[in-house]
mmCIF file of C-alpha atoms in Angstrom:
data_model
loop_
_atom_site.group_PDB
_atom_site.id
_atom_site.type_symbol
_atom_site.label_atom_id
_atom_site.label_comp_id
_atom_site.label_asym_id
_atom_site.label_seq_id
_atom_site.Cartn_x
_atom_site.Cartn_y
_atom_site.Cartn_z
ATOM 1 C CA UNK A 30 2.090 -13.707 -6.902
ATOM 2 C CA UNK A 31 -0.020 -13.677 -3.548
ATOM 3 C CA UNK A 32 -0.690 -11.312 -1.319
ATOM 4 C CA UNK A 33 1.154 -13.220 1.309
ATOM 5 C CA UNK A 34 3.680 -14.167 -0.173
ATOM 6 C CA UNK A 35 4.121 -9.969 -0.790
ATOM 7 C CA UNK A 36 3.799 -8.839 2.338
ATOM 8 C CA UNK A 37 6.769 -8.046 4.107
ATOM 9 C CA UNK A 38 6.762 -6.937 8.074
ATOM 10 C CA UNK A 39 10.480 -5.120 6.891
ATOM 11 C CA UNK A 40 8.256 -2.777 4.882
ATOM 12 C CA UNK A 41 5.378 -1.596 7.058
ATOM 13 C CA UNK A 42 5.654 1.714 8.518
ATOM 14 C CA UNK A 43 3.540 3.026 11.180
ATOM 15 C CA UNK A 44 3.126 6.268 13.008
ATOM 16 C CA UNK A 45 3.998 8.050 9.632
ATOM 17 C CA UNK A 46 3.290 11.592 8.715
ATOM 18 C CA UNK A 47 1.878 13.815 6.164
ATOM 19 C CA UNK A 48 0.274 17.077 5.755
ATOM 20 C CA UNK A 49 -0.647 16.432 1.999
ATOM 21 C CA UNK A 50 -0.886 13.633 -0.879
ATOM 22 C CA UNK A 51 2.948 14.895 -1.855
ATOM 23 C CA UNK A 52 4.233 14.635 1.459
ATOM 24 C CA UNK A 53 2.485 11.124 1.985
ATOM 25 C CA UNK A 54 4.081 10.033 -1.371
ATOM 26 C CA UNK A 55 7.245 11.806 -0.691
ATOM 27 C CA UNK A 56 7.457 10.014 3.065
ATOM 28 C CA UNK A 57 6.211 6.881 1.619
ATOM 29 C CA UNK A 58 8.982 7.038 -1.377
ATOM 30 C CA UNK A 59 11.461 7.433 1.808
ATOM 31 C CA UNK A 60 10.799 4.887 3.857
ATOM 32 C CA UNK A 61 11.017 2.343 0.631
ATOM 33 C CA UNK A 62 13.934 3.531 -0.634
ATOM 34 C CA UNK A 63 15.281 3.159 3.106
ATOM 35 C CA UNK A 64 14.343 -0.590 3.554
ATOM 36 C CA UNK A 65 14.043 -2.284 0.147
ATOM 37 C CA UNK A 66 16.844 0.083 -1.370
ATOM 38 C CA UNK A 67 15.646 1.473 -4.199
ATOM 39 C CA UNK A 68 15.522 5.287 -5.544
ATOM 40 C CA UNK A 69 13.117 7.400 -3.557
ATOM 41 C CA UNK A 70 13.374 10.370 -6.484
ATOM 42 C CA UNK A 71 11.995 7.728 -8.891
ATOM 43 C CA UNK A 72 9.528 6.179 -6.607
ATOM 44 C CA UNK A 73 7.989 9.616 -5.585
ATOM 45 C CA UNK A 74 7.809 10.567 -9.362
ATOM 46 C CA UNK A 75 6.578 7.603 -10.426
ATOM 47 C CA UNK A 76 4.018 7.166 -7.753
ATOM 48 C CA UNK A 77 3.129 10.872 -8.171
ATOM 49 C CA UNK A 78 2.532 10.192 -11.593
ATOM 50 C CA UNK A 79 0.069 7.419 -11.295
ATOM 51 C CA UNK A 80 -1.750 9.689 -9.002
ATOM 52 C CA UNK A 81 -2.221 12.034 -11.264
ATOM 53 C CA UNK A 82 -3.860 10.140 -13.640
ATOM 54 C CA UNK A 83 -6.229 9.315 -10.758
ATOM 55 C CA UNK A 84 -7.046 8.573 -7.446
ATOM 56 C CA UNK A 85 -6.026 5.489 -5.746
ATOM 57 C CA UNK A 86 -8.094 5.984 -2.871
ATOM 58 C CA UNK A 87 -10.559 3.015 -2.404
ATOM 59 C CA UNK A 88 -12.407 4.506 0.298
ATOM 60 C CA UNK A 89 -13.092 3.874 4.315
ATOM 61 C CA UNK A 90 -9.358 5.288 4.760
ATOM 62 C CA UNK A 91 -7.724 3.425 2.434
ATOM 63 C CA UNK A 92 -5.644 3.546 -0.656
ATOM 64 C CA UNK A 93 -3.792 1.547 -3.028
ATOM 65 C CA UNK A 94 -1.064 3.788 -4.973
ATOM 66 C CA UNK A 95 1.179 2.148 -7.303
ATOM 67 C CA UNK A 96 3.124 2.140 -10.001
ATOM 68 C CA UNK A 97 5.439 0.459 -12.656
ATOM 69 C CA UNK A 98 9.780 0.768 -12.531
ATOM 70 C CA UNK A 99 12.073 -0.401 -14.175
ATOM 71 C CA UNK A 100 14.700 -1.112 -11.641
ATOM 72 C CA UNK A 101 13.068 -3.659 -10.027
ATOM 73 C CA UNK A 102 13.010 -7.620 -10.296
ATOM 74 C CA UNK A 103 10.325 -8.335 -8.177
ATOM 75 C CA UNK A 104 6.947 -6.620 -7.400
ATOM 76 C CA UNK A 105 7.356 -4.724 -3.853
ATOM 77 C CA UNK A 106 4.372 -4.681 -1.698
ATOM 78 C CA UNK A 107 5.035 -2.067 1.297
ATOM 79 C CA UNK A 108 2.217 -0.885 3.541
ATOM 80 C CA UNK A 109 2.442 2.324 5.627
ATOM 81 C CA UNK A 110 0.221 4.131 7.851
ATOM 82 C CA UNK A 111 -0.191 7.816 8.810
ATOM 83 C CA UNK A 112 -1.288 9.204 12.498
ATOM 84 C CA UNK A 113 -3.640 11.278 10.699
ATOM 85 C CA UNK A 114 -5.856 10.679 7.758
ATOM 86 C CA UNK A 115 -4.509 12.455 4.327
ATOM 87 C CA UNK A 116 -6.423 14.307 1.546
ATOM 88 C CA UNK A 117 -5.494 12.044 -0.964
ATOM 89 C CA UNK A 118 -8.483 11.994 -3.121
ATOM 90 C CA UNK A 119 -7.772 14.838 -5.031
ATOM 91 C CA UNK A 120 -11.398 16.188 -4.025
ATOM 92 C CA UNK A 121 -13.910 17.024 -1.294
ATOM 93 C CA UNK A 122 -15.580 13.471 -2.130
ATOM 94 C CA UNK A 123 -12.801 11.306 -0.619
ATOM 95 C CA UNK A 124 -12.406 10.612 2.797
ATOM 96 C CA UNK A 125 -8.825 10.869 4.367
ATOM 97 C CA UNK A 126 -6.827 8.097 3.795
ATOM 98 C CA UNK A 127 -4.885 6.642 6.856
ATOM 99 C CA UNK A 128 -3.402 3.142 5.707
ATOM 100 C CA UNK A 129 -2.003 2.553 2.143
ATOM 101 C CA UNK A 130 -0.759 -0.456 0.402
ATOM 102 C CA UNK A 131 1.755 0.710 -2.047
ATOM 103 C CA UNK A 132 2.058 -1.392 -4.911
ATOM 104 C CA UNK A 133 5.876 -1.332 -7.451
ATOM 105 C CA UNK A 134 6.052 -3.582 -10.338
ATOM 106 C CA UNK A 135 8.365 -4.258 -12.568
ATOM 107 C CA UNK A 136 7.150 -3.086 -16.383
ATOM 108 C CA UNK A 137 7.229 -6.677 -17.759
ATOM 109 C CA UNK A 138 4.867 -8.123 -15.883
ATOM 110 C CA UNK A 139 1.202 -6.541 -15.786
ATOM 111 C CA UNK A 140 -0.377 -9.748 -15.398
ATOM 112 C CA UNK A 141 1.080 -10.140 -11.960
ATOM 113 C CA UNK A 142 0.517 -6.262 -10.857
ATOM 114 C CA UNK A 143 -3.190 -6.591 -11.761
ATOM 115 C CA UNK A 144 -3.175 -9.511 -9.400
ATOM 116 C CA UNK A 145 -1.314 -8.275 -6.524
ATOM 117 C CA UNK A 146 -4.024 -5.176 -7.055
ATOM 118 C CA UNK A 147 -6.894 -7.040 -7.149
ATOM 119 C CA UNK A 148 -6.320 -9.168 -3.935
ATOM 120 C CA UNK A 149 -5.481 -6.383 -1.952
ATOM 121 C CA UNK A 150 -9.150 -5.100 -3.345
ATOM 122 C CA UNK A 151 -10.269 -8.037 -2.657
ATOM 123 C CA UNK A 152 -9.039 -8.318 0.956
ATOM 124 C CA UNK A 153 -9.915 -5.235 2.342
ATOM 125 C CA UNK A 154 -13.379 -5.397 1.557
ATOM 126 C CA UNK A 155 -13.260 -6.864 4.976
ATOM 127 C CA UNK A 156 -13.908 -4.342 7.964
ATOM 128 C CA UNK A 157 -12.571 -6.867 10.827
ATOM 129 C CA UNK A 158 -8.961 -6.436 8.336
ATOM 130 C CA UNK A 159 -9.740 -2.713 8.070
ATOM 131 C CA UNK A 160 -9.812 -2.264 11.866
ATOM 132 C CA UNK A 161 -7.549 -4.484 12.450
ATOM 133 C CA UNK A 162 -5.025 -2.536 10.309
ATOM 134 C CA UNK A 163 -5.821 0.625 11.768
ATOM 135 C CA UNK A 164 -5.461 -0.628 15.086
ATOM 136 C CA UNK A 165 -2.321 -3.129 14.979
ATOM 137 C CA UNK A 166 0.355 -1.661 17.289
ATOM 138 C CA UNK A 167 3.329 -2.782 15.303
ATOM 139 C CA UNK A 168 4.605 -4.840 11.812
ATOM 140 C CA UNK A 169 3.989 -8.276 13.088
ATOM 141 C CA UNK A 170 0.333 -7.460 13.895
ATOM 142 C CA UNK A 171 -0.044 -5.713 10.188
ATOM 143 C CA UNK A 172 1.341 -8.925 8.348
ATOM 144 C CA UNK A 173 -0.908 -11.476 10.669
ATOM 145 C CA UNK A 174 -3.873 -9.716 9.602
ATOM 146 C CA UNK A 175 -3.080 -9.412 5.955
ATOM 147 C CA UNK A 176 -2.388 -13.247 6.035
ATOM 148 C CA UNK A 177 -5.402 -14.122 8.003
ATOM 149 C CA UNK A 178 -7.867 -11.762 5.801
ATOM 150 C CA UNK A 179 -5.688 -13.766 2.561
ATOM 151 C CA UNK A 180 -6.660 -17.083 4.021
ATOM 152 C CA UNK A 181 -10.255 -16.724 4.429
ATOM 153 C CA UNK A 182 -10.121 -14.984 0.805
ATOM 154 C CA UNK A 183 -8.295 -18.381 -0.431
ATOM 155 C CA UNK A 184 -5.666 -16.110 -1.515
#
């Protein structure tokens, strides 16, 4: 699966917020459960869980958390950004994390999580997407970018 092909403007949320890495995962869970109808008890747990294990932070503001369930059919790519940056490092060494790209795969297919991981890696490596993430004013704006960064990635 691509990155584009992922991206969906129906689940980018801006303007979110959080006082914590539970309450970002907890608001996060939400918002997906809202829009691509799935469980938000499961998703929080499950994305909690991963956490746990270790940080998804990737630095400059910016985190990938994600997780396996067995619900779903189809990896779910939903991106969601907070007014104010989040402690969601676990420690002092990690910035505040504004933007996340949360990552849900189904369990029988790692090959394709690992991918969908990677490019997103891969992609925001770029500062113009960076900015251009923190600064889009709505959905539209957030899925241009990611397709434009994905292009000149020949993703």
């Amino acid at each position: 699966m691509k990155i584009r092909e992922a991206v969906n403007r129906d689940l980018v949320f801006l303007g979110l917020r959080a006082a914590d890495a539970a309450q970002a995962i907890a608001e996060m869970s939400r918002q997906l459960a809202d829009h691509a109808g799935l469980d938000a008890t499961k998703v929080a747990a499950s994305l909690g869980e991963r956490e746990r294990l270790g940080s998804t932070s990737v630095g400059n503001g910016f985190a990938i958390p994600h997780c396996k369930l067995g619900d779903l059919e189809d990896i779910v790519v939903a991106l969601a950004r907070f007014e104010a940056g989040v402690d969601f490092g676990g420690n002092r060494h990690h910035e505040p994390v504004s933007f996340f790209f949360v990552v849900l795969s189904p369990p029988d297919r790692p090959a394709e999580h690992l991918q969908v991981l990677s490019q997103i890696a891969r992609i925001l490596k770029s500062r113009e997407l960076r900015d251009e993430l923190l600064d889009a004013a709505d959905s539209d704006t957030v899925v241009e970018a990611v397709e434009r960064a994905a292009d000149r990635e020949g993703l």
